[in-house]
CSV table of C-alpha atoms in Angstrom, one decimal:
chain,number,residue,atom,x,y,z
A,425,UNK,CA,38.6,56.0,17.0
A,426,UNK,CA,37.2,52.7,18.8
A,427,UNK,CA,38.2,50.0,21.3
A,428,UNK,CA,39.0,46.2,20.6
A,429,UNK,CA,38.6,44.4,23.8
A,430,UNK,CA,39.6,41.1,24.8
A,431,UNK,CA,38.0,39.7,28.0
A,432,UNK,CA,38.9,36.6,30.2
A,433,UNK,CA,41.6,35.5,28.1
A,434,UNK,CA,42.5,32.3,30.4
A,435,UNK,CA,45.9,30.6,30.3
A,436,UNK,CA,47.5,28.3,32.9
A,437,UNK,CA,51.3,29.4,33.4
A,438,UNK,CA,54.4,29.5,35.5
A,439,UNK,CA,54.7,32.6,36.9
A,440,UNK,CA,55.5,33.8,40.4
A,441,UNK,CA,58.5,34.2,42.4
A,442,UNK,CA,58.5,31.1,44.6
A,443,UNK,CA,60.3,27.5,43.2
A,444,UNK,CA,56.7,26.0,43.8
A,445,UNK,CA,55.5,28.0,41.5
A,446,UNK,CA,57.6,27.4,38.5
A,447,UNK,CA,56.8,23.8,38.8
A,448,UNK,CA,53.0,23.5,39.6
A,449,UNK,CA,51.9,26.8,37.8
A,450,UNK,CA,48.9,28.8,38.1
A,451,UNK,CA,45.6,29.6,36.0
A,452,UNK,CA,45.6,33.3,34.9
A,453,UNK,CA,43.5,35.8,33.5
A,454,UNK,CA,44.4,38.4,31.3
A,455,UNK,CA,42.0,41.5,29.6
A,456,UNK,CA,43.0,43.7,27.2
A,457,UNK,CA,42.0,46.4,25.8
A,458,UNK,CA,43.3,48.7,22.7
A,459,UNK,CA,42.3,52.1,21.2
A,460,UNK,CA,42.6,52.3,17.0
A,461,UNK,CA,40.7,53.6,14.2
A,462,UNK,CA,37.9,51.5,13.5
A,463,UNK,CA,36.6,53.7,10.8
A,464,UNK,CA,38.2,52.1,8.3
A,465,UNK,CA,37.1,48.3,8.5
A,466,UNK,CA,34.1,49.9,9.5
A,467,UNK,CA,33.7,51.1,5.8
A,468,UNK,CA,35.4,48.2,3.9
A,469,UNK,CA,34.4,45.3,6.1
A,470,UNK,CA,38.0,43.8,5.3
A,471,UNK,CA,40.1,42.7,8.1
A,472,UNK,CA,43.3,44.0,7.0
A,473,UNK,CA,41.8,47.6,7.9
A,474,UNK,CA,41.8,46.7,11.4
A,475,UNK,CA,43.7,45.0,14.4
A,476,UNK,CA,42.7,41.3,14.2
A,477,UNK,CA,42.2,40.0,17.4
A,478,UNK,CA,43.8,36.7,16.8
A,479,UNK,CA,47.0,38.7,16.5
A,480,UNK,CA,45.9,40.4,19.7
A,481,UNK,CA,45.1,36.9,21.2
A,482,UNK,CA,48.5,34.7,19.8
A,483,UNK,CA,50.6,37.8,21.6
A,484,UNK,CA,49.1,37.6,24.9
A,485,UNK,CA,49.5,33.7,25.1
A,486,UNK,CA,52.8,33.2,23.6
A,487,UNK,CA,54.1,35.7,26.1
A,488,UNK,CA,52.4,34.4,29.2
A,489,UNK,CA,54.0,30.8,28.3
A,490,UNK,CA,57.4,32.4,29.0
A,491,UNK,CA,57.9,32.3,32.9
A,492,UNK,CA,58.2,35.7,34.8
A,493,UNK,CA,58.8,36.4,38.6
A,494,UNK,CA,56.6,39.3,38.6
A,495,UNK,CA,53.2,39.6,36.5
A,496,UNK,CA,54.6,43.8,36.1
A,497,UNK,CA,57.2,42.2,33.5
A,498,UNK,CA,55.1,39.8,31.7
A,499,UNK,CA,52.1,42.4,31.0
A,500,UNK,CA,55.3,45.1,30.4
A,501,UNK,CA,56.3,42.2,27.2
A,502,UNK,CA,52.9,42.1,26.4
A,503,UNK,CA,52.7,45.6,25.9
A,504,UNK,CA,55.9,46.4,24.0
A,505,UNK,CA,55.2,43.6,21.7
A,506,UNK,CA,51.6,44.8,20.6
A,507,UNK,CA,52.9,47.9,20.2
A,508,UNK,CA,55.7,46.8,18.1
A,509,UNK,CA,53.6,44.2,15.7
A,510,UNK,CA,50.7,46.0,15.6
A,511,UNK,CA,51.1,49.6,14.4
A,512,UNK,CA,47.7,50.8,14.4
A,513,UNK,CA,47.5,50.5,18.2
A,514,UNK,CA,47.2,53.4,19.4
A,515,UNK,CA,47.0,52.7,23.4
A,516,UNK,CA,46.9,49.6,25.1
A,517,UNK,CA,45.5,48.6,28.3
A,518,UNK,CA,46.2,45.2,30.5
A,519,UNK,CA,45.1,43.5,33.4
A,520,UNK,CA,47.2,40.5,34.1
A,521,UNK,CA,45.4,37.9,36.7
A,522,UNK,CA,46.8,35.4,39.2
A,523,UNK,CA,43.9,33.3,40.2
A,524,UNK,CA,43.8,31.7,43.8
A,525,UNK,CA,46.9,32.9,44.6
A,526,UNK,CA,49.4,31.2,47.2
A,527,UNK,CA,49.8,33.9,49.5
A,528,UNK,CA,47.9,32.6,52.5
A,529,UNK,CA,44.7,33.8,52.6
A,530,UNK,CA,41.4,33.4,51.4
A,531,UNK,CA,42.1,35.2,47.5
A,532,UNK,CA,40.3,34.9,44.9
A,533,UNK,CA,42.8,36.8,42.6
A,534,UNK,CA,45.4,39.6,42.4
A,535,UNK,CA,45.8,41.9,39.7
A,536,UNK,CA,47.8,44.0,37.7
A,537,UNK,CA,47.1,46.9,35.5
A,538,UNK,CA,49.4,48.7,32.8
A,539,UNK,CA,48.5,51.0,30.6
A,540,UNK,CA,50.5,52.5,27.5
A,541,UNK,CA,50.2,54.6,24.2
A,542,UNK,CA,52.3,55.5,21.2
């Protein structure tokens, strides 16, 4: 088995529960992390023996481009979807970032943290 990490994956999007919010959006920071068997591209070198982290990548920013009250349901997307296109995913772990956000207070971010395997 092995881990495929993505760190700092930074988007600017439109989530949040307040009107302001859908209109001025929000830089956010996403990491994610997934357990599968590295073994194989380990062996062949060939990238179609492993979970190719541009998938992994395209997932995450395509679903943080589609607005969400609540960063729970967005990470929950991003979730079901890497386990649905990507099979040998085993588990999959997300934090899901709202940087400087407007809840009146000196914050550098809040954070969320799901965690899901097959």
């Amino acid at each position: 088995m092995g881990i495929i990490k993505l760190t700092n994956i930074r988007t600017f999007s439109y989530h949040g529960c307040l009107e302001e919010e859908a209109k001025i959006g929000s830089n956010y920071r996403v990491d994610l992390t997934v357990k599968t068997n590295l073994k194989p591209s380990a062996q062949t070198d060939e990238l179609n023996d492993t979970v190719d982290y541009v998938d992994l990548n395209r997932i995450v920013v395509e679903e943080m481009a589609i607005r969400a009250k609540l960063l729970e349901h967005v990470a929950q997307r991003i979730i079901d979807r890497v386990l649905k296109e990507l099979l040998p995913v085993l588990k999959i772990k997300i934090e899901v970032t709202k940087l400087n956000p407007p809840i009146g207070g000196d914050v550098e971010g809040v954070t969320i943290r799901m965690k899901k395997k097959r």
